[in-house]
Short mmCIF file of C-alpha atoms and ligand atoms in Angstrom, two decimals:
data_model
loop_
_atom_site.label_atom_id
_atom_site.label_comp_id
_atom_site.label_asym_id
_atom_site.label_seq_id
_atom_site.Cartn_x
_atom_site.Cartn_y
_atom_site.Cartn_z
CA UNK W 1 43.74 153.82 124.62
CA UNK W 2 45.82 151.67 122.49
CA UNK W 3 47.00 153.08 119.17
CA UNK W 4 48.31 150.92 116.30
CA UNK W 5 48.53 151.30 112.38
CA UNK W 6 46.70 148.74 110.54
CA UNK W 7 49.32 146.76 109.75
CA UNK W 8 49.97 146.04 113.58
CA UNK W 9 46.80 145.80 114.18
CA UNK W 10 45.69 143.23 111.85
CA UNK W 11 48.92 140.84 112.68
CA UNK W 12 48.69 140.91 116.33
CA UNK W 13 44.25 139.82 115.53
CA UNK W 14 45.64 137.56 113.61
CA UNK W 15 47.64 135.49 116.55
CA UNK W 16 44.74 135.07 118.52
CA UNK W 17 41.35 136.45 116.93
CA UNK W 18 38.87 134.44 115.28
CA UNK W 19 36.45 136.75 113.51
CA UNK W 20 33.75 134.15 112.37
CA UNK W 21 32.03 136.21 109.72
CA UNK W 22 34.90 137.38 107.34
CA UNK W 23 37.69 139.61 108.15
CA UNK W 24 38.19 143.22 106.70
CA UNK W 25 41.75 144.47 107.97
CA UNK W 26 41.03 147.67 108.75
CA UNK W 27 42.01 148.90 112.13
CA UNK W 28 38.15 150.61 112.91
CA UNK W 29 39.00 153.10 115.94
CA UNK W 30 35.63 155.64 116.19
CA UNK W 31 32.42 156.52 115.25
CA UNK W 32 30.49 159.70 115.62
CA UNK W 33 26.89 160.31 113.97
CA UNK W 34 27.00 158.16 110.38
CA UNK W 35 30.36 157.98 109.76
CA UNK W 36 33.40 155.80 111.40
CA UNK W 37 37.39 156.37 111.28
CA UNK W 38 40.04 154.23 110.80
CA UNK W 39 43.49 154.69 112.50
CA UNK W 40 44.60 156.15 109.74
CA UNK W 41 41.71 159.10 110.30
CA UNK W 42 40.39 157.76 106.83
CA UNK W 43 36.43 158.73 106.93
CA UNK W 44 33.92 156.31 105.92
CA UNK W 45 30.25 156.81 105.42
CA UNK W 46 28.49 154.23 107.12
CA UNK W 47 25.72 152.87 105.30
CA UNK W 48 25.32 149.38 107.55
CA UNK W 49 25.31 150.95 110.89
CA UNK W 50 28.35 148.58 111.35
CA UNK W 51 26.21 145.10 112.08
CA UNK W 52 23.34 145.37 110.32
CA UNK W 53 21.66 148.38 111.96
CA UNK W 54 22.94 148.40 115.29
CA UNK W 55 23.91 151.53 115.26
CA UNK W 56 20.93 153.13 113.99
CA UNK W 57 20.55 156.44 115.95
CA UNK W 58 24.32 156.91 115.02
CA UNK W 59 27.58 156.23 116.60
CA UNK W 60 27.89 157.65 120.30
CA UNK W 61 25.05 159.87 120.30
CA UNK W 62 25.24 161.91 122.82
CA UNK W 63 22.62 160.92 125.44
CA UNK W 64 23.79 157.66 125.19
CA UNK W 65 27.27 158.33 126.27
CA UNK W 66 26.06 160.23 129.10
CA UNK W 67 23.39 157.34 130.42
CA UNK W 68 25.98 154.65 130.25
CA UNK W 69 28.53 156.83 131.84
CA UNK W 70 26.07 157.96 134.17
CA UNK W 71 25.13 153.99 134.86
CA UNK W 72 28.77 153.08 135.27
CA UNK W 73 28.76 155.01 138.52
CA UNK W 74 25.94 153.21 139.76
CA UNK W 75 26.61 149.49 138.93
CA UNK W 76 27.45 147.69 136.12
CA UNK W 77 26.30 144.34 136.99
CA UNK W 78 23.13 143.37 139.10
CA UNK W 79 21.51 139.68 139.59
CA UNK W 80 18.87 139.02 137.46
CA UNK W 81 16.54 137.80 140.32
CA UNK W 82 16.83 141.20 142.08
CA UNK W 83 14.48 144.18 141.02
CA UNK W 84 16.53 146.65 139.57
CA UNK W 85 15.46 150.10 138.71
CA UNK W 86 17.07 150.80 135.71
CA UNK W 87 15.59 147.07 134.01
CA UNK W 88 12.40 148.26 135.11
CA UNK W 89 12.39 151.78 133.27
CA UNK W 90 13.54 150.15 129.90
CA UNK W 91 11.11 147.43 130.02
CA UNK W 92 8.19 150.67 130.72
CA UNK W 93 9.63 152.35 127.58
CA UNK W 94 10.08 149.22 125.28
CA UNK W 95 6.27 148.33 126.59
CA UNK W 96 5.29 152.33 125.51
CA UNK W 97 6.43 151.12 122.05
CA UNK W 98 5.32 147.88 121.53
CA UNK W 99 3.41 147.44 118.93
CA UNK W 100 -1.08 146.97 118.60
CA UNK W 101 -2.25 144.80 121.25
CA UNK W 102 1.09 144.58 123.15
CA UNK W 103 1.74 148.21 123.89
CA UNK W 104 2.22 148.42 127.87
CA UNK W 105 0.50 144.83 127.80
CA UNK W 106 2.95 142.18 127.67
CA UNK W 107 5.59 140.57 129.47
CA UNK W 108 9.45 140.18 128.27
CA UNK W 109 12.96 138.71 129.65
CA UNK W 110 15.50 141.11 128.72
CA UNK W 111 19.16 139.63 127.15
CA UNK W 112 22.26 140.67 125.86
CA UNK W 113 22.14 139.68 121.49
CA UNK W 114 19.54 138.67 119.32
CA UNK W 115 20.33 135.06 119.11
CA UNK W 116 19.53 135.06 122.92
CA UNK W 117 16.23 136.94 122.10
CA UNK W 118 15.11 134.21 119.65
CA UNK W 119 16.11 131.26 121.76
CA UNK W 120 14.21 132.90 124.70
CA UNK W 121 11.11 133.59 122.10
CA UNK W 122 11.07 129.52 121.01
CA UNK W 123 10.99 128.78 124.65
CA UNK W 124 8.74 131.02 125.77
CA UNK W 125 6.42 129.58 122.38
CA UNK W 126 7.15 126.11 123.71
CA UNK W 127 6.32 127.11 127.51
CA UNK W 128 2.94 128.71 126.10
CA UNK W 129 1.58 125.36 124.01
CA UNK W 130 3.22 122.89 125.08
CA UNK W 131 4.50 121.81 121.82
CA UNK W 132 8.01 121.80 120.17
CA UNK W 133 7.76 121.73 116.74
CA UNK W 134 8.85 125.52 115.10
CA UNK W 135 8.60 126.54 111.46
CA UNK W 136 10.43 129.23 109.58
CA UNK W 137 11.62 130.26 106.43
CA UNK W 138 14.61 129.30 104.38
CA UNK W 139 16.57 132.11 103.53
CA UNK W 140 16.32 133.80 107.32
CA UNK W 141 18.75 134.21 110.13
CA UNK W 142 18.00 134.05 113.65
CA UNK W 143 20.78 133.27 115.72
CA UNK W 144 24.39 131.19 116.05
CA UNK W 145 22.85 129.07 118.13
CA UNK W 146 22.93 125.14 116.99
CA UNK W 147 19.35 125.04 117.68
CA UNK W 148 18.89 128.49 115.53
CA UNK W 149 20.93 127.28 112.74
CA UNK W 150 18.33 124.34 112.41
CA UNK W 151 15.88 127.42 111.43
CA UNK W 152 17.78 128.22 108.27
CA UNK W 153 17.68 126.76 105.20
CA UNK W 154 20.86 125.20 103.73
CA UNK W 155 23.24 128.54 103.29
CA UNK W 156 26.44 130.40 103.89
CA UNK W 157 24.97 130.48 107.26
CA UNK W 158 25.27 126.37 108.10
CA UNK W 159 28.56 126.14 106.52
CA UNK W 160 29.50 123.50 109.10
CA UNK W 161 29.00 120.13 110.28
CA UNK W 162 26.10 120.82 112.39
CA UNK W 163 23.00 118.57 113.52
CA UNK W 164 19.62 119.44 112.81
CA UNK W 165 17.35 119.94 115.39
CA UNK W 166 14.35 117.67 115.29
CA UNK W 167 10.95 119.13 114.63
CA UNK W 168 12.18 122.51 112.90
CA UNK W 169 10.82 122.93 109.43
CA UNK W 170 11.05 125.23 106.37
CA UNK W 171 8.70 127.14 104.02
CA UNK W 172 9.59 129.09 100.83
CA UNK W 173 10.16 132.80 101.30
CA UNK W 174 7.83 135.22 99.64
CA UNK W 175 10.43 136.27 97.68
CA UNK W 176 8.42 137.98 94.56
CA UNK W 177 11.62 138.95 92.20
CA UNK W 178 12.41 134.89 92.12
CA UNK W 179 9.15 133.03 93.06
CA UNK W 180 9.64 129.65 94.14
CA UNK W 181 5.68 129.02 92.57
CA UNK W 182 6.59 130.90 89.41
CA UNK W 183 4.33 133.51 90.01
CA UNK W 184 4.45 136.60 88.05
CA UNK W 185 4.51 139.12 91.13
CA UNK W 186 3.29 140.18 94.40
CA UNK W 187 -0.30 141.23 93.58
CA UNK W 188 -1.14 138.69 90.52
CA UNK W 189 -0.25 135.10 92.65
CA UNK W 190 -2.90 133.45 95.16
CA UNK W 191 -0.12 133.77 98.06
CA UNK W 192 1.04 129.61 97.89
CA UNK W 193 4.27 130.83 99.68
CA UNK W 194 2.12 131.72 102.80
CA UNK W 195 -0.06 128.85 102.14
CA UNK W 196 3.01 126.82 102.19
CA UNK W 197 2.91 127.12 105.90
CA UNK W 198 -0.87 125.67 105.96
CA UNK W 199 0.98 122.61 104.31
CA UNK W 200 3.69 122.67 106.49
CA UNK W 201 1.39 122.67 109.52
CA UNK W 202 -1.02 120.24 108.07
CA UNK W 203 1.11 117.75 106.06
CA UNK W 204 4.80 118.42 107.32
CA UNK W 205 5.04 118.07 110.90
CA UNK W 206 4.20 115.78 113.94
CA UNK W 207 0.88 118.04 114.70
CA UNK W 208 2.96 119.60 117.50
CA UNK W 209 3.49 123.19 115.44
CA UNK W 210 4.47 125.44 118.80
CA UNK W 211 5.06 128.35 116.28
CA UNK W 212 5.63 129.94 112.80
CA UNK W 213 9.00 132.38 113.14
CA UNK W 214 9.78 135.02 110.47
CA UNK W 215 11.91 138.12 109.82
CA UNK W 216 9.14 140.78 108.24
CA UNK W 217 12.00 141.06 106.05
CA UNK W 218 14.66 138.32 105.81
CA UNK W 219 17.89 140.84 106.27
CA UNK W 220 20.98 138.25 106.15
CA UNK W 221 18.70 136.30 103.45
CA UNK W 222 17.84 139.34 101.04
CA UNK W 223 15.84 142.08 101.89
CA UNK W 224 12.91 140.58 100.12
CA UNK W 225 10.25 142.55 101.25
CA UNK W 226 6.80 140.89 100.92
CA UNK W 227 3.20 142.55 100.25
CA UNK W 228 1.27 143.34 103.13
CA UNK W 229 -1.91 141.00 102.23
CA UNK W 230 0.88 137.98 102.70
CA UNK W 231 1.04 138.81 106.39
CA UNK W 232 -2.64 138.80 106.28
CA UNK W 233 -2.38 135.38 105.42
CA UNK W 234 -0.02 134.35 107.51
CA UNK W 235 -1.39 135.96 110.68
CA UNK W 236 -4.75 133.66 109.73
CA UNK W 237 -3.40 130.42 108.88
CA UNK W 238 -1.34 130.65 112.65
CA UNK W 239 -4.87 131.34 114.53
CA UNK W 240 -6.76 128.80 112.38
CA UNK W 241 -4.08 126.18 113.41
CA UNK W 242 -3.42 127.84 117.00
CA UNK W 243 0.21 127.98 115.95
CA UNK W 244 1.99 130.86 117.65
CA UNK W 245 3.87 133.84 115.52
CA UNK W 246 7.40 135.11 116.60
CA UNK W 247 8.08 137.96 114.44
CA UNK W 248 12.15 138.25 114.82
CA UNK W 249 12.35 142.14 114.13
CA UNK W 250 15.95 142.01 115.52
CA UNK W 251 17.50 144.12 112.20
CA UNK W 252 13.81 145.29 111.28
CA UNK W 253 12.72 146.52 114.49
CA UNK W 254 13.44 149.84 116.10
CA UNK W 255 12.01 152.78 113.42
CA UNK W 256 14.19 151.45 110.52
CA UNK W 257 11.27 150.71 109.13
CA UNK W 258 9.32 154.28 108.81
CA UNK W 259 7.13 152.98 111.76
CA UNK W 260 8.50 151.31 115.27
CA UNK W 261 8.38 147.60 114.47
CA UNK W 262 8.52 146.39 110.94
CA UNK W 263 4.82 144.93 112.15
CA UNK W 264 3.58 147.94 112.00
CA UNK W 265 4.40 148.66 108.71
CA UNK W 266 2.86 145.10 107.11
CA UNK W 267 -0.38 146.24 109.37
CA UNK W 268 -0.08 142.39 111.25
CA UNK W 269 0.21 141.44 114.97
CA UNK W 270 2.55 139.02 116.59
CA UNK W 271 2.40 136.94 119.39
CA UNK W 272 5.93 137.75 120.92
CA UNK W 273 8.70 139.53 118.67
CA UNK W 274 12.05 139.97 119.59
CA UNK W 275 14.35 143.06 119.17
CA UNK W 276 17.98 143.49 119.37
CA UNK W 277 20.38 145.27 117.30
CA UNK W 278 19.88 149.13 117.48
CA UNK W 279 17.67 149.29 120.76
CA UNK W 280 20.81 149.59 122.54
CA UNK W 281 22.37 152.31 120.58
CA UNK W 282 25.43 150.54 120.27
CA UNK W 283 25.30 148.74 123.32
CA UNK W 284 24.35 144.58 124.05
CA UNK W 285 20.59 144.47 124.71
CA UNK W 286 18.02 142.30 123.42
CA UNK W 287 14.23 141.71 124.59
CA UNK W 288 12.16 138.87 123.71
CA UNK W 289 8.14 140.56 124.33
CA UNK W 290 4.97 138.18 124.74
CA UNK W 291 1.83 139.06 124.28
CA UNK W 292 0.30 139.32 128.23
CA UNK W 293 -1.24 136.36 129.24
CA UNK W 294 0.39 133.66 126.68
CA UNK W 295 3.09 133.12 129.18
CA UNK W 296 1.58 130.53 131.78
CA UNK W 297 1.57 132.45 135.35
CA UNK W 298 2.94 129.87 137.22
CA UNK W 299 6.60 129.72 135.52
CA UNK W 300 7.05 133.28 134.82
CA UNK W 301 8.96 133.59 138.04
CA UNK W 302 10.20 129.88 137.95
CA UNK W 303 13.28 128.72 137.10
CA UNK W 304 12.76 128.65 133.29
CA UNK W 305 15.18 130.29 132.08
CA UNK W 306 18.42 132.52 133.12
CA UNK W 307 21.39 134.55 130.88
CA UNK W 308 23.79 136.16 133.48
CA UNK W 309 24.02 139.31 131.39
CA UNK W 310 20.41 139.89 130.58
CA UNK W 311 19.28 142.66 131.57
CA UNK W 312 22.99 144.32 132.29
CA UNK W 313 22.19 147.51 133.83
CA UNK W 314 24.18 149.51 131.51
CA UNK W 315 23.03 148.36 128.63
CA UNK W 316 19.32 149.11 129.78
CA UNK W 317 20.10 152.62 130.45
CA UNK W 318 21.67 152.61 127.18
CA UNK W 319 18.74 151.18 126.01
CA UNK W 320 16.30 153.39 127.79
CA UNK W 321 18.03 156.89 126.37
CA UNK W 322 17.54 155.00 122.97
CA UNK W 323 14.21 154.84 122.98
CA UNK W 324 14.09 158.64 124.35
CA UNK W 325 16.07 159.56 121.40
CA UNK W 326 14.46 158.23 118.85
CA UNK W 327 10.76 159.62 119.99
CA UNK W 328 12.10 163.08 120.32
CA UNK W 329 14.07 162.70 117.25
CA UNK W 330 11.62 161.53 115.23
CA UNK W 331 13.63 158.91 113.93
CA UNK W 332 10.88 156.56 112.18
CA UNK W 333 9.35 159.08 110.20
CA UNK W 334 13.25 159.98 108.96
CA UNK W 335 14.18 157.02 108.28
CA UNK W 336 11.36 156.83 106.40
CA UNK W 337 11.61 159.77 104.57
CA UNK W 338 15.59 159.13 104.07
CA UNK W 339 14.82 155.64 102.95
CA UNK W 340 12.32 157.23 99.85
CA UNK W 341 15.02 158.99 98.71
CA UNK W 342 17.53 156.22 98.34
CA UNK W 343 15.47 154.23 96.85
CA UNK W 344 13.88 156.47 94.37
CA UNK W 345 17.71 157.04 93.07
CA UNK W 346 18.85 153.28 93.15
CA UNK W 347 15.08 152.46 90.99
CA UNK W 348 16.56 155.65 88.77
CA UNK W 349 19.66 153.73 88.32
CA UNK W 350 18.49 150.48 87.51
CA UNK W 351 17.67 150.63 84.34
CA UNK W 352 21.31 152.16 83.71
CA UNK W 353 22.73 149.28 84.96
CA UNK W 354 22.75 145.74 83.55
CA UNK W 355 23.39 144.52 86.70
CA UNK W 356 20.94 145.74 89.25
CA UNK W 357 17.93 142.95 88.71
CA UNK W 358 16.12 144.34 91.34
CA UNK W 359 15.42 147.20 94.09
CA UNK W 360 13.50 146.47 96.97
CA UNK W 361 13.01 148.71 99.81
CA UNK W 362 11.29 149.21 103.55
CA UNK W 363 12.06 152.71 104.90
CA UNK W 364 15.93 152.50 105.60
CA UNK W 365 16.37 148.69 105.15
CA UNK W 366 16.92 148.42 101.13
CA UNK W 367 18.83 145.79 98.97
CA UNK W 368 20.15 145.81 95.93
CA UNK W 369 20.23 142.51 93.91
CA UNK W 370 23.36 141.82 91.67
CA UNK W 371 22.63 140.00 88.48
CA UNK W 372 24.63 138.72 85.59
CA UNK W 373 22.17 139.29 83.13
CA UNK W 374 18.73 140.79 83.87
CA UNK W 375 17.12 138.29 81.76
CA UNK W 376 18.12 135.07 83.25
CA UNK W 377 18.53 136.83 86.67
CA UNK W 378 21.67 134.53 87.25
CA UNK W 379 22.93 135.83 90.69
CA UNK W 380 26.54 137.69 90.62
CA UNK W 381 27.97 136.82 93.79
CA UNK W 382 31.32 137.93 93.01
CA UNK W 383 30.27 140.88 91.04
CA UNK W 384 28.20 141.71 94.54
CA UNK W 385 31.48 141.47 96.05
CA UNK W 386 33.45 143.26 94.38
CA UNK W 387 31.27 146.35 94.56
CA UNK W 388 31.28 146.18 98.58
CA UNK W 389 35.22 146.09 98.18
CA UNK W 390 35.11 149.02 95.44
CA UNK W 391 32.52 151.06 97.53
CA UNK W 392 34.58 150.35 101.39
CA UNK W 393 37.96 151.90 99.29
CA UNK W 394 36.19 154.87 98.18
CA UNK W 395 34.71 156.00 101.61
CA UNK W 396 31.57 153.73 102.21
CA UNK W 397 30.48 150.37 103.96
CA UNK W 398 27.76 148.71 102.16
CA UNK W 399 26.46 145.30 103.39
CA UNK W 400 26.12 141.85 101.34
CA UNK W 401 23.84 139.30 102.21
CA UNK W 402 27.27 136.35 102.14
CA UNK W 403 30.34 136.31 103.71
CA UNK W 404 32.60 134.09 101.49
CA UNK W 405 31.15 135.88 98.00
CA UNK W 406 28.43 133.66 97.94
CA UNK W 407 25.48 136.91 98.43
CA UNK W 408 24.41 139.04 95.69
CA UNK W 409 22.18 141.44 97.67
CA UNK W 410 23.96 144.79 98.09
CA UNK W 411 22.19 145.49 101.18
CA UNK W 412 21.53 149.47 102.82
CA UNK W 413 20.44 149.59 106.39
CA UNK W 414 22.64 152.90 107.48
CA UNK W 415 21.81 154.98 110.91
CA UNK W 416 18.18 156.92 110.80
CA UNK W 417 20.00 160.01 111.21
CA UNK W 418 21.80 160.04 108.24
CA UNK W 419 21.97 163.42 106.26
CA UNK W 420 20.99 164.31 102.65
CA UNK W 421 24.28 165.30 102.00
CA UNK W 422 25.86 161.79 103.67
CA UNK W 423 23.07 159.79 101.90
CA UNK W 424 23.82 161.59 98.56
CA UNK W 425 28.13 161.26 98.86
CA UNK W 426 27.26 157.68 99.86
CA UNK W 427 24.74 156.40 96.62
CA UNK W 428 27.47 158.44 94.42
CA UNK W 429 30.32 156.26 95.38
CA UNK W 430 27.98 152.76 95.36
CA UNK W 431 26.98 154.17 91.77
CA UNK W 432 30.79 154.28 90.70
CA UNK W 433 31.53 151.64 92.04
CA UNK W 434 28.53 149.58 90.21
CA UNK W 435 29.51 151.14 87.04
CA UNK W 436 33.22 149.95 87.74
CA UNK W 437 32.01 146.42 88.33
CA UNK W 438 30.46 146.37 85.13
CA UNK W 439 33.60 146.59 83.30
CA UNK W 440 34.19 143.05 83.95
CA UNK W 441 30.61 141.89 82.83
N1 LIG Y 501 18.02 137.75 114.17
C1 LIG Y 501 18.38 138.50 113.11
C2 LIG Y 501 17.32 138.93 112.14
C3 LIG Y 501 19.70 138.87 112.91
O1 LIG Y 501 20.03 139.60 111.85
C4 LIG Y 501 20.67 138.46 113.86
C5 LIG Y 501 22.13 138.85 113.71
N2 LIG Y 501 22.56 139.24 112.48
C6 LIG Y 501 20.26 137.69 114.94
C7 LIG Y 501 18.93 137.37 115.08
C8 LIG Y 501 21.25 137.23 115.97
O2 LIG Y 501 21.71 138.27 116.72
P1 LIG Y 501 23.10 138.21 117.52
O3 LIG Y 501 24.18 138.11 116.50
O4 LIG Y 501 23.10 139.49 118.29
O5 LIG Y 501 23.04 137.03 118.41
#
């Protein structure tokens, strides 16, 4: 094992690195449970699961370790035309948990990330109706893809000279705290953000809609977490229109939520989700699940589609002791009894605070919106900022929504086995570091 301070560490990254997505120099060296080290043994709590959730039944948990080093025996690489056993146990779990209709009735190609999912999902949407026009949401992310990028609206994300793909369209978020309609809130509006997509259908594209993709909850656009009748909506307008719905529950997915899939807990079916993220416990696995029988039999064994890695055999026995774990753990219903308490504090605090405009929560997947002034709601991107840079010195990674101090979402998403006493230590040091912030205000 290599051993370097920071300071080494960080110069020799710098000569041939790129990190893409901002660069914190600390020299990260283990995890264990919900907290991380750095080489200096410094302790943080962490309350992002390192990339948005993917650690979310801890760092290194136990039976983890021992699957993958169990795996590592057998092989670590397999073609993906042969049957292998180990690809064919995680796909019986992941089918055991799938959610309504889909549960052990589906089909999926297993890959490595979640951009891979979501490419594999428009494809398979494509495949299925033989149309290629998509629509999704403008503050989303799906992917690094250039055709994924085409699926956001104009952000941090497509910083770059990138094309647009043809055919890919946007709708307005339901995104209650700053409704694009003016509306005054979630229960008193007539749902135009979902009936945006009727439009969209109807007056925006070619007539070629293959499907409508969403994140339950947008988690690199803002944690904005919509009421469940808008899903209702949603769900109709797709089978009025025969337009196919992806449900990307890459960050929402995997109990974070309170329930399995984020679908579950807005009471609404997809047609094929994708999951990524935490369902490896660390390790690169991603799944892209259709609903059985959307998939045309005569190309699911054709030569649609390949990723070398998908379906790496240690990362499905990784992925497999995953979803052991967090059945026996229990992990949805802590997460989302973990996740009321957070958020009951941070919607104690906000009135305290003139800066937190707004608390919005799902189980263990909250954010925290940073304002200048409560009235106007002007965002505070580098007041947002500032606090994840206050809050990572005193012992705790938070997440923003923006690299580049362009996100004012504080955002919460830490591993479902995270303790009262971690949780507390945790919202004490965001809450100093808020207060801090405010000095400048
Ligand atoms: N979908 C969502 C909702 C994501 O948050 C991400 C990554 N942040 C992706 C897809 C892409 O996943 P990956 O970076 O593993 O390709």
């Amino acid at each position: 094992m290599p051993e370097m301070s920071t300071q080494e560490a960080c110069k020799r990254d710098s000569k041939y690195l790129t990190h893409g997505w901002g660069n914190i120099p600390i020299n990260v060296v283990k995890g264990l449970g919900s907290k991380f080290w750095d080489c200096d043994g410094k302790e943080y709590i962490d309350m992002l699961s390192q990339t948005a959730g993917v650690v979310g039944i801890g760092h290194c948990h136990p039976k983890v370790v021992a699957a993958v080093k169990d795996q590592a025996d057998r092989s670590f690489h397999i073609l993906t035309s042969f049957v292998n056993d180990v690809r064919v146990v995680f796909a019986e779990k992941l089918a055991a948990v799938a959610p309504g209709k889909m549960k052990n009735n589906c089909k999926m190609y297993i890959s490595s990330g979640g951009s891979e999912a979501n490419e594999v999902a428009l494809k398979m949407a494509m495949l299925s109706t033989g149309k290629n026009e998509v629509i999704s949401t403008y503050f989303s992310y799906h992917g690094g893809t250039l055709a994924e990028l085409s699926l956001l609206g104009q952000s941090y994300s497509r910083v770059g000279p990138w094309p647009r793909f043809p055919g890919f369209h946007q709708i307005p978020n339901a995104y209650c705290y700053r409704c694009y309609f003016g509306q005054p809130g979630p229960d008193k509006c007539n749902l135009e953000c979902a009936e945006a997509l009727r439009y969209a259908i109807k007056y925006g594209s070619a007539g070629n809609v293959a499907a409508f993709l969403q994140e339950p909850v947008p988690g690199n656009g803002g944690h904005m977490v919509p009421p469940k009748r808008y899903f209702k909506r949603i769900r109709e307008i797709c089978d009025e229109f025969g337009v196919l719905y992806i449900l990307d529950e890459v960050q929402t997915g995997v109990g974070r939520s309170g329930k399995w899939w984020a679908s579950e807990y807005f009471d609404v079916e997809p047609d094929i989700f994708t999951t990524s993220k935490a369902i490896g416990g660390g390790m690169p696995i991603a799944a892209t699940v259709i609903r059985e029988g959307l998939l045309p039999e005569k190309i699911i064994d054709d030569q649609w589609h390949i990723f070398t890695f998908g379906g790496s055999p240690i990362s499905c026995a990784a992925g497999a002791a995953t979803i052991d774990v967090i059945n026996e753990e229990k992990l949805p219903e802590k997460a989302a009894r973990q996740g009321e308490r957070l958020s009951k504090r941070l919607n104690e605090m906000m009135p305290k605070y003139k800066s937190i405009g707004d608390v919005r929560s799902m189980g263990l997947f909250i954010g925290v919106e940073i304002v200048k002034d409560k009235a106007t709601k002007e965002p505070w991107y580098a007041g947002a900022g500032n606090i994840f840079g206050l809050a990572l010195g005193k012992g705790a990674l938070f997440g923003t929504n923006g690299a580049r101090g362009n996100g004012n979402i504080i955002k919460l998403k830490p591993p479902l086995v995270l303790t009262d006493e971690e949780a507390d230590k945790a919202l004490d040091i965001l809450e100093e570091s808020i207060a801090e912030n405010e000095k400048s205000l």
